[in-house]
Coordinates of N, CA, C and O in Angstrom, one line a residue:
M1 N 0.8 -1.2 0.0 CA 0.0 0.0 0.0 C 0.9 1.2 0.0 O 1.7 1.4 0.9
S2 N 0.7 2.1 -1.0 CA 1.6 3.3 -1.1 C 1.1 4.3 -0.1 O -0.1 4.6 0.1
G3 N 2.1 5.0 0.5 CA 1.8 6.1 1.4 C 1.4 5.7 2.8 O 1.1 6.6 3.6
A4 N 1.3 4.4 3.1 CA 0.9 4.0 4.4 C 2.0 4.2 5.4 O 3.2 3.9 5.1
A5 N 1.6 4.6 6.5 CA 2.6 4.9 7.6 C 3.0 3.5 8.2 O 2.2 2.6 8.4
V6 N 4.3 3.3 8.3 CA 4.9 2.1 8.9 C 5.2 2.4 10.4 O 5.9 3.3 10.7
R7 N 4.6 1.6 11.3 CA 4.8 1.8 12.7 C 5.7 0.7 13.2 O 5.5 -0.4 12.8
T8 N 6.6 1.0 14.1 CA 7.5 0.0 14.7 C 7.0 -0.2 16.1 O 6.8 0.8 16.8
A9 N 6.9 -1.4 16.5 CA 6.6 -1.8 17.9 C 7.8 -2.0 18.7 O 8.8 -2.6 18.2
Y10 N 7.8 -1.6 19.9 CA 8.9 -1.8 20.8 C 8.4 -2.5 22.1 O 7.3 -2.4 22.5
R11 N 9.4 -3.1 22.8 CA 9.1 -3.6 24.1 C 10.2 -3.3 25.0 O 11.4 -3.2 24.6
L12 N 10.0 -3.2 26.3 CA 11.0 -2.9 27.3 C 12.0 -4.1 27.4 O 11.5 -5.3 27.3
N13 N 13.2 -3.8 27.5 CA 14.3 -4.8 27.7 C 15.2 -4.3 28.7 O 16.1 -3.5 28.4
V14 N 14.9 -4.6 30.0 CA 15.6 -3.9 31.1 C 16.4 -4.9 31.9 O 16.0 -6.0 32.1
S15 N 17.5 -4.4 32.4 CA 18.3 -5.2 33.4 C 18.6 -4.3 34.6 O 18.3 -3.1 34.5
K16 N 19.2 -4.8 35.6 CA 19.6 -4.0 36.8 C 20.5 -2.9 36.4 O 20.3 -1.8 36.8
T17 N 21.5 -3.2 35.5 CA 22.5 -2.2 35.1 C 21.8 -1.0 34.4 O 22.1 0.1 34.7
K18 N 20.9 -1.4 33.5 CA 20.2 -0.3 32.7 C 19.3 0.5 33.6 O 19.3 1.8 33.4
L19 N 18.5 -0.1 34.5 CA 17.7 0.7 35.3 C 18.5 1.5 36.3 O 18.1 2.6 36.7
Y20 N 19.6 1.0 36.8 CA 20.5 1.7 37.7 C 21.0 3.0 37.0 O 21.0 4.1 37.6
R21 N 21.4 2.8 35.7 CA 21.9 4.0 35.0 C 20.8 5.1 34.8 O 21.1 6.3 34.9
L22 N 19.6 4.6 34.6 CA 18.5 5.6 34.5 C 18.3 6.3 35.9 O 18.1 7.5 35.9
A23 N 18.3 5.5 36.9 CA 18.1 6.1 38.3 C 19.2 7.1 38.6 O 19.0 8.2 39.2
K24 N 20.4 6.8 38.1 CA 21.6 7.7 38.4 C 21.4 9.0 37.7 O 21.9 10.0 38.2
Q25 N 20.7 9.1 36.6 CA 20.4 10.3 35.9 C 19.6 11.2 36.7 O 19.8 12.5 36.8
Y26 N 18.6 10.7 37.5 CA 17.7 11.5 38.3 C 18.2 11.6 39.7 O 17.9 12.6 40.4
Y27 N 19.0 10.7 40.2 CA 19.5 10.7 41.6 C 21.0 10.4 41.6 O 21.4 9.3 41.8
P28 N 21.8 11.5 41.3 CA 23.2 11.3 41.2 C 23.9 10.8 42.5 O 24.9 10.1 42.5
E29 N 23.2 11.0 43.6 CA 23.8 10.6 44.9 C 23.4 9.1 45.3 O 23.7 8.7 46.4
I30 N 22.8 8.4 44.3 CA 22.5 7.0 44.6 C 23.7 6.2 45.1 O 24.8 6.5 44.6
G31 N 23.5 5.2 45.9 CA 24.6 4.4 46.4 C 25.1 3.5 45.4 O 24.6 3.5 44.2
P32 N 26.0 2.6 45.7 CA 26.6 1.7 44.7 C 25.5 0.7 44.2 O 24.5 0.4 44.9
M33 N 25.7 0.2 43.0 CA 24.7 -0.6 42.3 C 24.5 -1.9 43.1 O 23.4 -2.4 43.2
K34 N 25.5 -2.5 43.7 CA 25.3 -3.7 44.5 C 24.5 -3.6 45.7 O 23.9 -4.6 46.2
A35 N 24.3 -2.3 46.2 CA 23.4 -2.1 47.3 C 21.9 -1.9 46.9 O 21.0 -1.9 47.7
A36 N 21.7 -1.8 45.6 CA 20.3 -1.6 45.1 C 19.7 -3.0 44.8 O 20.4 -4.0 44.5
T37 N 18.4 -3.1 45.0 CA 17.7 -4.4 44.7 C 16.8 -4.2 43.5 O 16.0 -3.3 43.3
F38 N 17.1 -5.1 42.5 CA 16.3 -5.1 41.2 C 15.2 -6.1 41.3 O 15.3 -7.2 41.8
I39 N 14.0 -5.7 40.8 CA 12.9 -6.6 40.8 C 12.3 -6.7 39.4 O 12.1 -5.7 38.8
K40 N 12.1 -7.9 38.9 CA 11.4 -8.2 37.7 C 10.1 -8.8 38.0 O 10.1 -9.9 38.6
Y41 N 9.0 -8.2 37.8 CA 7.7 -8.7 38.1 C 7.4 -9.9 37.2 O 7.6 -9.7 36.0
P42 N 6.9 -11.0 37.7 CA 6.6 -12.1 36.9 C 5.4 -11.9 35.9 O 4.5 -11.1 36.1
R43 N 5.6 -12.6 34.7 CA 4.6 -12.6 33.7 C 4.2 -11.2 33.2 O 3.1 -10.9 32.7
S44 N 5.2 -10.3 33.3 CA 5.0 -8.9 32.7 C 6.3 -8.3 32.4 O 7.4 -8.8 32.8
R45 N 6.3 -7.2 31.8 CA 7.6 -6.4 31.5 C 7.5 -5.2 32.4 O 7.6 -4.1 32.0
D46 N 7.4 -5.4 33.7 CA 7.4 -4.4 34.7 C 8.7 -4.6 35.6 O 9.0 -5.8 35.9
Y47 N 9.3 -3.5 36.0 CA 10.6 -3.6 36.7 C 10.6 -2.6 37.8 O 9.9 -1.6 37.8
A48 N 11.4 -2.9 38.8 CA 11.6 -1.9 39.9 C 13.0 -2.0 40.4 O 13.7 -2.9 40.2
L49 N 13.4 -0.9 41.1 CA 14.7 -0.8 41.7 C 14.6 -0.1 43.0 O 14.0 1.0 43.1
D50 N 15.0 -0.7 44.1 CA 14.9 -0.2 45.4 C 16.3 0.3 45.8 O 17.3 -0.5 45.7
F51 N 16.5 1.5 46.3 CA 17.8 2.0 46.6 C 17.6 3.2 47.6 O 16.5 3.7 47.8
K52 N 18.7 3.6 48.2 CA 18.8 4.7 49.1 C 19.6 5.8 48.4 O 20.7 5.5 47.9
A53 N 19.2 7.0 48.5 CA 19.9 8.2 47.9 C 19.9 9.2 49.0 O 18.8 9.8 49.3
G54 N 21.0 9.5 49.6 CA 21.0 10.4 50.8 C 20.2 9.8 51.9 O 20.4 8.7 52.3
E55 N 19.2 10.6 52.4 CA 18.3 10.2 53.5 C 17.0 9.6 53.0 O 16.1 9.3 53.8
H56 N 16.9 9.5 51.7 CA 15.6 9.0 51.1 C 15.7 7.6 50.6 O 16.7 7.2 50.0
Y57 N 14.7 6.8 50.8 CA 14.5 5.5 50.2 C 13.6 5.6 49.0 O 12.6 6.2 49.0
H58 N 14.1 5.0 47.9 CA 13.3 5.1 46.6 C 12.9 3.7 46.2 O 13.7 2.7 46.3
H59 N 11.7 3.6 45.6 CA 11.2 2.4 44.9 C 10.8 2.9 43.5 O 9.8 3.5 43.4
L60 N 11.7 2.8 42.6 CA 11.4 3.2 41.2 C 10.7 2.0 40.5 O 11.1 0.9 40.6
F61 N 9.6 2.4 39.8 CA 8.8 1.4 39.1 C 8.7 1.8 37.7 O 8.3 2.9 37.3
L62 N 9.2 0.9 36.8 CA 9.2 1.1 35.3 C 8.2 0.2 34.7 O 8.2 -1.0 34.8
S63 N 7.2 0.8 33.9 CA 6.2 0.0 33.2 C 5.7 0.8 32.0 O 6.1 1.9 31.8
V64 N 4.9 0.1 31.2 CA 4.3 0.8 30.1 C 2.8 0.8 30.4 O 2.1 -0.1 30.8
C65 N 2.2 2.0 30.2 CA 0.8 2.3 30.4 C 0.3 3.1 29.3 O 0.8 4.2 29.0
G66 N -0.7 2.6 28.5 CA -1.3 3.3 27.4 C -0.3 3.5 26.3 O -0.3 4.5 25.6
G67 N 0.7 2.6 26.1 CA 1.7 2.7 25.1 C 2.8 3.7 25.4 O 3.7 3.9 24.6
Q68 N 2.8 4.2 26.6 CA 3.9 5.2 27.1 C 4.7 4.6 28.2 O 4.0 4.1 29.2
A69 N 6.0 4.6 28.2 CA 6.8 4.2 29.3 C 6.7 5.2 30.4 O 6.8 6.4 30.2
R70 N 6.4 4.7 31.6 CA 6.3 5.5 32.8 C 7.3 5.1 33.9 O 7.5 3.9 34.1
L71 N 7.8 6.1 34.6 CA 8.7 5.8 35.7 C 8.1 6.4 36.9 O 8.0 7.6 37.0
G72 N 7.7 5.5 37.8 CA 7.1 6.0 39.1 C 8.2 5.9 40.2 O 9.0 5.0 40.2
D73 N 8.1 6.9 41.1 CA 9.0 6.9 42.2 C 8.3 7.0 43.5 O 7.6 8.1 43.7
D74 N 8.3 6.0 44.3 CA 7.8 6.1 45.7 C 9.0 6.4 46.6 O 9.8 5.6 46.9
C75 N 9.1 7.7 47.0 CA 10.2 8.2 47.8 C 9.7 8.4 49.2 O 8.7 9.0 49.5
S76 N 10.5 7.8 50.1 CA 10.1 7.9 51.5 C 11.3 8.2 52.4 O 12.5 8.0 52.1
T77 N 11.0 8.8 53.5 CA 12.0 9.2 54.6 C 11.3 9.1 55.9 O 10.1 8.8 56.0
Y78 N 12.0 9.3 57.0 CA 11.4 9.3 58.3 C 11.5 10.7 59.0 O 12.6 11.3 58.9
D79 N 10.4 11.1 59.6 CA 10.5 12.4 60.3 C 11.1 12.3 61.7 O 11.5 11.2 62.1
N80 N 11.1 13.4 62.4 CA 11.7 13.4 63.7 C 11.0 12.5 64.7 O 11.6 12.1 65.7
E81 N 9.7 12.2 64.5 CA 9.0 11.3 65.4 C 9.1 9.8 65.0 O 8.5 9.0 65.6
G82 N 9.9 9.6 63.9 CA 10.1 8.2 63.4 C 9.0 7.8 62.5 O 8.9 6.6 62.1
E83 N 8.1 8.7 62.1 CA 7.0 8.3 61.2 C 7.5 8.3 59.8 O 8.2 9.2 59.4
R84 N 7.0 7.4 59.0 CA 7.4 7.3 57.6 C 6.6 8.4 56.8 O 5.4 8.5 56.9
V85 N 7.3 9.2 56.0 CA 6.7 10.2 55.2 C 7.1 9.8 53.7 O 8.2 9.7 53.4
S86 N 6.1 9.7 52.9 CA 6.4 9.3 51.5 C 5.6 10.2 50.5 O 4.6 10.9 50.8
R87 N 6.1 10.2 49.3 CA 5.5 10.9 48.2 C 5.7 10.1 46.9 O 6.6 9.3 46.8
W88 N 4.8 10.3 46.0 CA 4.8 9.5 44.8 C 4.9 10.5 43.6 O 4.2 11.5 43.5
E89 N 5.8 10.2 42.7 CA 6.0 11.0 41.5 C 5.9 10.0 40.3 O 6.4 8.9 40.4
C90 N 5.4 10.5 39.2 CA 5.4 9.7 38.0 C 5.8 10.6 36.8 O 5.3 11.7 36.7
R91 N 6.6 10.1 36.0 CA 7.0 10.8 34.8 C 7.0 9.9 33.6 O 7.3 8.7 33.7
S92 N 6.8 10.5 32.4 CA 6.8 9.7 31.2 C 8.2 9.8 30.6 O 8.9 10.8 30.8
L93 N 8.6 8.7 30.0 CA 10.0 8.6 29.4 C 9.8 8.5 27.9 O 8.9 7.9 27.4
T94 N 10.6 9.3 27.2 CA 10.5 9.3 25.7 C 11.2 8.0 25.1 O 12.1 7.4 25.8
L95 N 10.9 7.7 23.9 CA 11.5 6.6 23.2 C 13.0 6.9 23.1 O 13.8 6.0 23.2
D96 N 13.4 8.1 22.8 CA 14.8 8.5 22.7 C 15.5 8.2 24.0 O 16.7 7.8 24.0
E97 N 14.9 8.6 25.1 CA 15.6 8.3 26.4 C 15.8 6.8 26.6 O 16.9 6.4 27.1
L98 N 14.8 6.0 26.3 CA 14.9 4.6 26.4 C 15.9 4.0 25.5 O 16.7 3.1 25.8
R99 N 16.0 4.5 24.3 CA 17.0 4.0 23.3 C 18.4 4.3 23.7 O 19.3 3.5 23.6
A100 N 18.6 5.5 24.3 CA 19.9 5.9 24.7 C 20.5 5.0 25.8 O 21.7 4.8 25.9
L101 N 19.6 4.4 26.6 CA 20.0 3.5 27.6 C 19.8 2.0 27.2 O 20.0 1.1 28.0
D102 N 19.5 1.8 25.9 CA 19.3 0.5 25.4 C 18.3 -0.3 26.2 O 18.4 -1.5 26.4
M103 N 17.1 0.4 26.5 CA 16.1 -0.3 27.3 C 14.9 -0.7 26.5 O 13.9 -1.2 27.1
V104 N 14.9 -0.6 25.2 CA 13.9 -1.1 24.3 C 14.4 -1.9 23.2 O 15.6 -1.8 22.8
E105 N 13.6 -2.8 22.7 CA 14.0 -3.6 21.5 C 12.8 -3.6 20.6 O 11.7 -3.6 21.0
E106 N 13.1 -3.7 19.3 CA 12.1 -3.8 18.3 C 11.4 -5.1 18.3 O 12.1 -6.1 18.5
V107 N 10.1 -5.1 18.1 CA 9.3 -6.4 18.0 C 8.9 -6.6 16.6 O 8.4 -5.7 15.9
G108 N 9.2 -7.8 16.0 CA 8.8 -8.1 14.7 C 7.3 -8.1 14.5 O 6.6 -8.4 15.4
A109 N 6.9 -7.7 13.3 CA 5.4 -7.6 13.0 C 4.8 -9.0 12.8 O 5.3 -10.0 12.7

């Protein structure tokens, strides 16, 4: 068919090293990679990385929602009374960002 747009499908291809490099871009004070815990959720292409950066504990969650890669961050710390205080942030990642970190692979049609 002439003039038809050709779309390429991608899927996440993530390892601990790749997700750590992504986390390092947002949190340069992250501890060493061997201190971080990598999670690959079963039967899905969802990933997480638990680590400490400064006084904050982070649970980064990487998934695809509505065709867009999303990086969620559950960041927590403890106040003076010892109570856990947390906040949730979510940001979209571009295909170029994912390609730069080799976190996507093309899927054959």
